[in-house]
Amino acid sequence: GKWMYYVDDGLLVPNVTDKATLVHIARMVANAYQPTDSETWENLGDRWDAHDSFGWAEDGIRGHVFADADNTTVVVAIKGTSSTFFLGGGSETSARDKFNDNRLFSCCCAYVDFTWATVCDCHMSGSKCNATCLQDAMNDETSDNYFFAAAQIFMDVVTQYPRANIVFAGHSLGGAVAGLLGITFGLPAVGIEAPGDRMASKRLHLPVPPAGAAGRVPLFHVGHTADPVYMGVCSGRTSTCYYAGYAMESRCHNGQQLVFDTVAQRGWRVDMRHHRINEVIYLALEPWGITDPEERMPTLEPEDKDCVDCGLWKFVYEDSPQ
């Protein structure tokens, strides 16, 4: 449970390229899906403890707050989507999780075709979307947006641990929310198998760093190439996301990426089952470099500069000509 860190601009940042540190963070993230008395709780060792939990009495955002022995580092671990489709099992949060997935990661309110129920009313016609309406909908703090709920949780954590180094972490939807919090508050964040979060951050008007400065932000998106959600390929009528009613259309990530090439190096096929956090820990991260000594830890790289979200859509601002 001992982490490797480095100091960057006065921040204590976990070193996600150290495998032991990364796997330990992934275990915390897996625990965000379950209550502290669960039989499948991941052991974090003696140095770390779940000091606090949030959301377990409600049907919205959930997770735990972990702190090390002397409260110098505190991790806010945020649960991702609970759904039988995502194979983590459904829960009472499933409906709200899905609403947030479709709100944050779809091109236009989860309008995919006329058969879909949308999460806002910004679709105009064909592949035309009212961008002003979209931003207003995204920034409505009363609308069950997990980002605003998570920001409130962060405020509570800061009050409780005023001197601690705070790190955000999460898997899937939780990883994207962790990343959005990281760039909002300028703190380290680790997302594991998170969908692209750049589009949501722009719509929320968050302080996104310029393209050339991505490497200077302590925001890390960890994933592997056989996960369709992380790779941004779980969209369109032939995708599993489409059949389950998830409009996971975003591709581009903020910050830096640590990509494990399970397709080339393990021969895995792109499959929704590879998105599960337990599979990521036990089949991808933990054995990496052990069974095959040629497997090196990947290096951190910024998102491909040519990455585009929703390139086929036309976004119209209300004060501009149609």
PDB file of N, CA and C in Angstrom, residues 247-305:
ATOM      1  N   ALA A 247     -25.488   6.458 -24.988  1.00  0.00           N
ATOM      2  CA  ALA A 247     -24.897   7.197 -26.108  1.00  0.00           C
ATOM      3  C   ALA A 247     -23.477   7.615 -25.717  1.00  0.00           C
ATOM      4  N   MET A 248     -22.557   6.659 -25.731  1.00  0.00           N
ATOM      5  CA  MET A 248     -21.163   6.918 -25.330  1.00  0.00           C
ATOM      6  C   MET A 248     -20.390   7.365 -26.566  1.00  0.00           C
ATOM      7  N   GLU A 249     -20.561   8.632 -26.939  1.00  0.00           N
ATOM      8  CA  GLU A 249     -20.047   9.096 -28.235  1.00  0.00           C
ATOM      9  C   GLU A 249     -18.744   9.887 -28.140  1.00  0.00           C
ATOM     10  N   SER A 250     -18.290  10.198 -26.927  1.00  0.00           N
ATOM     11  CA  SER A 250     -17.064  10.994 -26.796  1.00  0.00           C
ATOM     12  C   SER A 250     -15.828  10.105 -26.938  1.00  0.00           C
ATOM     13  N   ARG A 251     -14.740  10.702 -27.412  1.00  0.00           N
ATOM     14  CA  ARG A 251     -13.493   9.955 -27.623  1.00  0.00           C
ATOM     15  C   ARG A 251     -12.294  10.588 -26.947  1.00  0.00           C
ATOM     16  N   CYS A 252     -12.243  11.920 -26.913  1.00  0.00           N
ATOM     17  CA  CYS A 252     -11.007  12.628 -26.558  1.00  0.00           C
ATOM     18  C   CYS A 252     -10.907  12.863 -25.043  1.00  0.00           C
ATOM     19  N   HIS A 253      -9.708  12.606 -24.511  1.00  0.00           N
ATOM     20  CA  HIS A 253      -9.465  12.766 -23.078  1.00  0.00           C
ATOM     21  C   HIS A 253      -8.623  14.009 -22.802  1.00  0.00           C
ATOM     22  N   ASN A 254      -8.859  14.619 -21.656  1.00  0.00           N
ATOM     23  CA  ASN A 254      -7.969  15.672 -21.149  1.00  0.00           C
ATOM     24  C   ASN A 254      -6.739  15.034 -20.519  1.00  0.00           C
ATOM     25  N   GLY A 255      -5.716  15.863 -20.276  1.00  0.00           N
ATOM     26  CA  GLY A 255      -4.553  15.384 -19.531  1.00  0.00           C
ATOM     27  C   GLY A 255      -3.697  14.413 -20.314  1.00  0.00           C
ATOM     28  N   GLN A 256      -3.122  13.432 -19.578  1.00  0.00           N
ATOM     29  CA  GLN A 256      -2.220  12.462 -20.187  1.00  0.00           C
ATOM     30  C   GLN A 256      -2.846  11.070 -20.109  1.00  0.00           C
ATOM     31  N   GLN A 257      -2.457  10.224 -21.059  1.00  0.00           N
ATOM     32  CA  GLN A 257      -3.004   8.870 -21.101  1.00  0.00           C
ATOM     33  C   GLN A 257      -1.910   7.827 -20.874  1.00  0.00           C
ATOM     34  N   LEU A 258      -2.280   6.793 -20.142  1.00  0.00           N
ATOM     35  CA  LEU A 258      -1.400   5.641 -19.945  1.00  0.00           C
ATOM     36  C   LEU A 258      -2.150   4.453 -20.548  1.00  0.00           C
ATOM     37  N   VAL A 259      -1.740   4.065 -21.754  1.00  0.00           N
ATOM     38  CA  VAL A 259      -2.520   3.092 -22.522  1.00  0.00           C
ATOM     39  C   VAL A 259      -1.801   1.737 -22.570  1.00  0.00           C
ATOM     40  N   PHE A 260      -2.470   0.709 -22.059  1.00  0.00           N
ATOM     41  CA  PHE A 260      -1.947  -0.659 -22.112  1.00  0.00           C
ATOM     42  C   PHE A 260      -2.493  -1.312 -23.385  1.00  0.00           C
ATOM     43  N   ASP A 261      -1.614  -1.724 -24.272  1.00  0.00           N
ATOM     44  CA  ASP A 261      -2.059  -2.246 -25.568  1.00  0.00           C
ATOM     45  C   ASP A 261      -2.360  -3.742 -25.481  1.00  0.00           C
ATOM     46  N   THR A 262      -3.516  -4.046 -24.900  1.00  0.00           N
ATOM     47  CA  THR A 262      -3.898  -5.452 -24.713  1.00  0.00           C
ATOM     48  C   THR A 262      -4.272  -6.116 -26.036  1.00  0.00           C
ATOM     49  N   VAL A 263      -4.646  -5.312 -27.033  1.00  0.00           N
ATOM     50  CA  VAL A 263      -4.988  -5.897 -28.335  1.00  0.00           C
ATOM     51  C   VAL A 263      -3.727  -6.420 -29.020  1.00  0.00           C
ATOM     52  N   ALA A 264      -2.703  -5.569 -29.106  1.00  0.00           N
ATOM     53  CA  ALA A 264      -1.468  -5.979 -29.798  1.00  0.00           C
ATOM     54  C   ALA A 264      -0.644  -6.955 -28.958  1.00  0.00           C
ATOM     55  N   GLN A 265      -0.562  -6.704 -27.645  1.00  0.00           N
ATOM     56  CA  GLN A 265       0.362  -7.502 -26.831  1.00  0.00           C
ATOM     57  C   GLN A 265      -0.263  -8.733 -26.200  1.00  0.00           C
ATOM     58  N   ARG A 266      -1.588  -8.734 -26.059  1.00  0.00           N
ATOM     59  CA  ARG A 266      -2.250  -9.892 -25.443  1.00  0.00           C
ATOM     60  C   ARG A 266      -3.159 -10.627 -26.425  1.00  0.00           C
ATOM     61  N   GLY A 267      -3.399  -9.998 -27.577  1.00  0.00           N
ATOM     62  CA  GLY A 267      -4.312 -10.620 -28.532  1.00  0.00           C
ATOM     63  C   GLY A 267      -5.776 -10.524 -28.119  1.00  0.00           C
ATOM     64  N   TRP A 268      -6.116  -9.578 -27.229  1.00  0.00           N
ATOM     65  CA  TRP A 268      -7.506  -9.415 -26.814  1.00  0.00           C
ATOM     66  C   TRP A 268      -8.316  -8.794 -27.957  1.00  0.00           C
ATOM     67  N   ARG A 269      -9.603  -9.111 -27.973  1.00  0.00           N
ATOM     68  CA  ARG A 269     -10.515  -8.463 -28.911  1.00  0.00           C
ATOM     69  C   ARG A 269     -11.265  -7.366 -28.177  1.00  0.00           C
ATOM     70  N   VAL A 270     -11.625  -6.324 -28.917  1.00  0.00           N
ATOM     71  CA  VAL A 270     -12.384  -5.228 -28.295  1.00  0.00           C
ATOM     72  C   VAL A 270     -13.747  -5.782 -27.868  1.00  0.00           C
ATOM     73  N   ASP A 271     -14.029  -5.675 -26.574  1.00  0.00           N
ATOM     74  CA  ASP A 271     -15.224  -6.322 -26.009  1.00  0.00           C
ATOM     75  C   ASP A 271     -15.621  -5.575 -24.744  1.00  0.00           C
ATOM     76  N   MET A 272     -16.933  -5.342 -24.589  1.00  0.00           N
ATOM     77  CA  MET A 272     -17.435  -4.615 -23.430  1.00  0.00           C
ATOM     78  C   MET A 272     -17.025  -5.263 -22.110  1.00  0.00           C
ATOM     79  N   ARG A 273     -16.850  -6.574 -22.124  1.00  0.00           N
ATOM     80  CA  ARG A 273     -16.507  -7.267 -20.877  1.00  0.00           C
ATOM     81  C   ARG A 273     -15.157  -6.829 -20.324  1.00  0.00           C
ATOM     82  N   HIS A 274     -14.298  -6.344 -21.215  1.00  0.00           N
ATOM     83  CA  HIS A 274     -12.970  -5.896 -20.777  1.00  0.00           C
ATOM     84  C   HIS A 274     -13.004  -4.536 -20.079  1.00  0.00           C
ATOM     85  N   HIS A 275     -14.198  -3.941 -19.993  1.00  0.00           N
ATOM     86  CA  HIS A 275     -14.342  -2.633 -19.340  1.00  0.00           C
ATOM     87  C   HIS A 275     -14.421  -2.765 -17.817  1.00  0.00           C
ATOM     88  N   ARG A 276     -14.824  -3.932 -17.333  1.00  0.00           N
ATOM     89  CA  ARG A 276     -15.038  -4.132 -15.891  1.00  0.00           C
ATOM     90  C   ARG A 276     -13.778  -3.877 -15.082  1.00  0.00           C
ATOM     91  N   ILE A 277     -13.911  -3.202 -13.963  1.00  0.00           N
ATOM     92  CA  ILE A 277     -12.741  -2.836 -13.149  1.00  0.00           C
ATOM     93  C   ILE A 277     -12.002  -4.072 -12.633  1.00  0.00           C
ATOM     94  N   ASN A 278     -12.734  -5.119 -12.239  1.00  0.00           N
ATOM     95  CA  ASN A 278     -12.041  -6.311 -11.710  1.00  0.00           C
ATOM     96  C   ASN A 278     -11.212  -6.978 -12.791  1.00  0.00           C
ATOM     97  N   GLU A 279     -11.747  -6.995 -13.994  1.00  0.00           N
ATOM     98  CA  GLU A 279     -11.006  -7.588 -15.108  1.00  0.00           C
ATOM     99  C   GLU A 279      -9.768  -6.742 -15.421  1.00  0.00           C
ATOM    100  N   VAL A 280      -9.927  -5.423 -15.345  1.00  0.00           N
ATOM    101  CA  VAL A 280      -8.791  -4.525 -15.600  1.00  0.00           C
ATOM    102  C   VAL A 280      -7.675  -4.792 -14.586  1.00  0.00           C
ATOM    103  N   ILE A 281      -8.046  -4.943 -13.316  1.00  0.00           N
ATOM    104  CA  ILE A 281      -7.029  -5.171 -12.273  1.00  0.00           C
ATOM    105  C   ILE A 281      -6.362  -6.531 -12.448  1.00  0.00           C
ATOM    106  N   TYR A 282      -7.189  -7.593 -12.539  1.00  0.00           N
ATOM    107  CA  TYR A 282      -6.635  -8.957 -12.418  1.00  0.00           C
ATOM    108  C   TYR A 282      -6.144  -9.547 -13.734  1.00  0.00           C
ATOM    109  N   LEU A 283      -6.661  -9.051 -14.865  1.00  0.00           N
ATOM    110  CA  LEU A 283      -6.229  -9.622 -16.147  1.00  0.00           C
ATOM    111  C   LEU A 283      -5.313  -8.685 -16.938  1.00  0.00           C
ATOM    112  N   ALA A 284      -5.398  -7.374 -16.671  1.00  0.00           N
ATOM    113  CA  ALA A 284      -4.545  -6.439 -17.429  1.00  0.00           C
ATOM    114  C   ALA A 284      -3.412  -5.889 -16.563  1.00  0.00           C
ATOM    115  N   LEU A 285      -3.748  -5.157 -15.497  1.00  0.00           N
ATOM    116  CA  LEU A 285      -2.712  -4.429 -14.758  1.00  0.00           C
ATOM    117  C   LEU A 285      -1.791  -5.330 -13.936  1.00  0.00           C
ATOM    118  N   GLU A 286      -2.385  -6.180 -13.082  1.00  0.00           N
ATOM    119  CA  GLU A 286      -1.538  -6.986 -12.178  1.00  0.00           C
ATOM    120  C   GLU A 286      -0.555  -7.888 -12.917  1.00  0.00           C
ATOM    121  N   PRO A 287      -0.994  -8.635 -13.943  1.00  0.00           N
ATOM    122  CA  PRO A 287      -0.045  -9.542 -14.611  1.00  0.00           C
ATOM    123  C   PRO A 287       0.886  -8.838 -15.604  1.00  0.00           C
ATOM    124  N   TRP A 288       0.695  -7.526 -15.815  1.00  0.00           N
ATOM    125  CA  TRP A 288       1.480  -6.832 -16.841  1.00  0.00           C
ATOM    126  C   TRP A 288       2.981  -6.941 -16.533  1.00  0.00           C
ATOM    127  N   GLY A 289       3.720  -7.455 -17.496  1.00  0.00           N
ATOM    128  CA  GLY A 289       5.166  -7.559 -17.315  1.00  0.00           C
ATOM    129  C   GLY A 289       5.618  -8.776 -16.531  1.00  0.00           C
ATOM    130  N   ILE A 290       4.679  -9.548 -15.987  1.00  0.00           N
ATOM    131  CA  ILE A 290       5.060 -10.737 -15.206  1.00  0.00           C
ATOM    132  C   ILE A 290       5.102 -11.961 -16.100  1.00  0.00           C
ATOM    133  N   THR A 291       4.002 -12.200 -16.841  1.00  0.00           N
ATOM    134  CA  THR A 291       3.972 -13.373 -17.720  1.00  0.00           C
ATOM    135  C   THR A 291       4.873 -13.178 -18.926  1.00  0.00           C
ATOM    136  N   ASP A 292       4.989 -11.944 -19.392  1.00  0.00           N
ATOM    137  CA  ASP A 292       5.842 -11.663 -20.548  1.00  0.00           C
ATOM    138  C   ASP A 292       6.808 -10.534 -20.178  1.00  0.00           C
ATOM    139  N   PRO A 293       8.079 -10.874 -19.939  1.00  0.00           N
ATOM    140  CA  PRO A 293       9.046  -9.850 -19.523  1.00  0.00           C
ATOM    141  C   PRO A 293       9.259  -8.763 -20.573  1.00  0.00           C
ATOM    142  N   GLU A 294       8.798  -9.007 -21.814  1.00  0.00           N
ATOM    143  CA  GLU A 294       8.920  -7.978 -22.869  1.00  0.00           C
ATOM    144  C   GLU A 294       7.907  -6.846 -22.668  1.00  0.00           C
ATOM    145  N   GLU A 295       6.881  -7.121 -21.851  1.00  0.00           N
ATOM    146  CA  GLU A 295       5.852  -6.101 -21.618  1.00  0.00           C
ATOM    147  C   GLU A 295       6.401  -5.021 -20.699  1.00  0.00           C
ATOM    148  N   ARG A 296       6.556  -3.837 -21.241  1.00  0.00           N
ATOM    149  CA  ARG A 296       7.019  -2.702 -20.435  1.00  0.00           C
ATOM    150  C   ARG A 296       5.803  -1.860 -20.024  1.00  0.00           C
ATOM    151  N   MET A 297       5.953  -1.169 -18.899  1.00  0.00           N
ATOM    152  CA  MET A 297       4.891  -0.225 -18.532  1.00  0.00           C
ATOM    153  C   MET A 297       4.811   0.840 -19.623  1.00  0.00           C
ATOM    154  N   PRO A 298       3.610   1.200 -20.051  1.00  0.00           N
ATOM    155  CA  PRO A 298       3.497   2.242 -21.079  1.00  0.00           C
ATOM    156  C   PRO A 298       3.983   3.589 -20.546  1.00  0.00           C
ATOM    157  N   THR A 299       4.211   4.526 -21.446  1.00  0.00           N
ATOM    158  CA  THR A 299       4.609   5.877 -21.028  1.00  0.00           C
ATOM    159  C   THR A 299       3.400   6.801 -21.134  1.00  0.00           C
ATOM    160  N   LEU A 300       3.440   7.866 -20.371  1.00  0.00           N
ATOM    161  CA  LEU A 300       2.351   8.845 -20.405  1.00  0.00           C
ATOM    162  C   LEU A 300       2.443   9.684 -21.674  1.00  0.00           C
ATOM    163  N   GLU A 301       1.325   9.786 -22.371  1.00  0.00           N
ATOM    164  CA  GLU A 301       1.274  10.580 -23.608  1.00  0.00           C
ATOM    165  C   GLU A 301       0.011  11.435 -23.590  1.00  0.00           C
ATOM    166  N   PRO A 302       0.075  12.648 -24.146  1.00  0.00           N
ATOM    167  CA  PRO A 302      -1.168  13.417 -24.280  1.00  0.00           C
ATOM    168  C   PRO A 302      -2.078  12.785 -25.329  1.00  0.00           C
ATOM    169  N   GLU A 303      -3.343  13.138 -25.300  1.00  0.00           N
ATOM    170  CA  GLU A 303      -4.294  12.668 -26.309  1.00  0.00           C
ATOM    171  C   GLU A 303      -3.786  13.056 -27.703  1.00  0.00           C
ATOM    172  N   ASP A 304      -4.058  12.206 -28.673  1.00  0.00           N
ATOM    173  CA  ASP A 304      -3.713  12.484 -30.068  1.00  0.00           C
ATOM    174  C   ASP A 304      -4.251  13.870 -30.462  1.00  0.00           C
ATOM    175  N   LYS A 305      -3.372  14.731 -30.974  1.00  0.00           N
ATOM    176  CA  LYS A 305      -3.784  16.116 -31.258  1.00  0.00           C
ATOM    177  C   LYS A 305      -4.858  16.197 -32.332  1.00  0.00           C
TER     178      LYS A 305
END
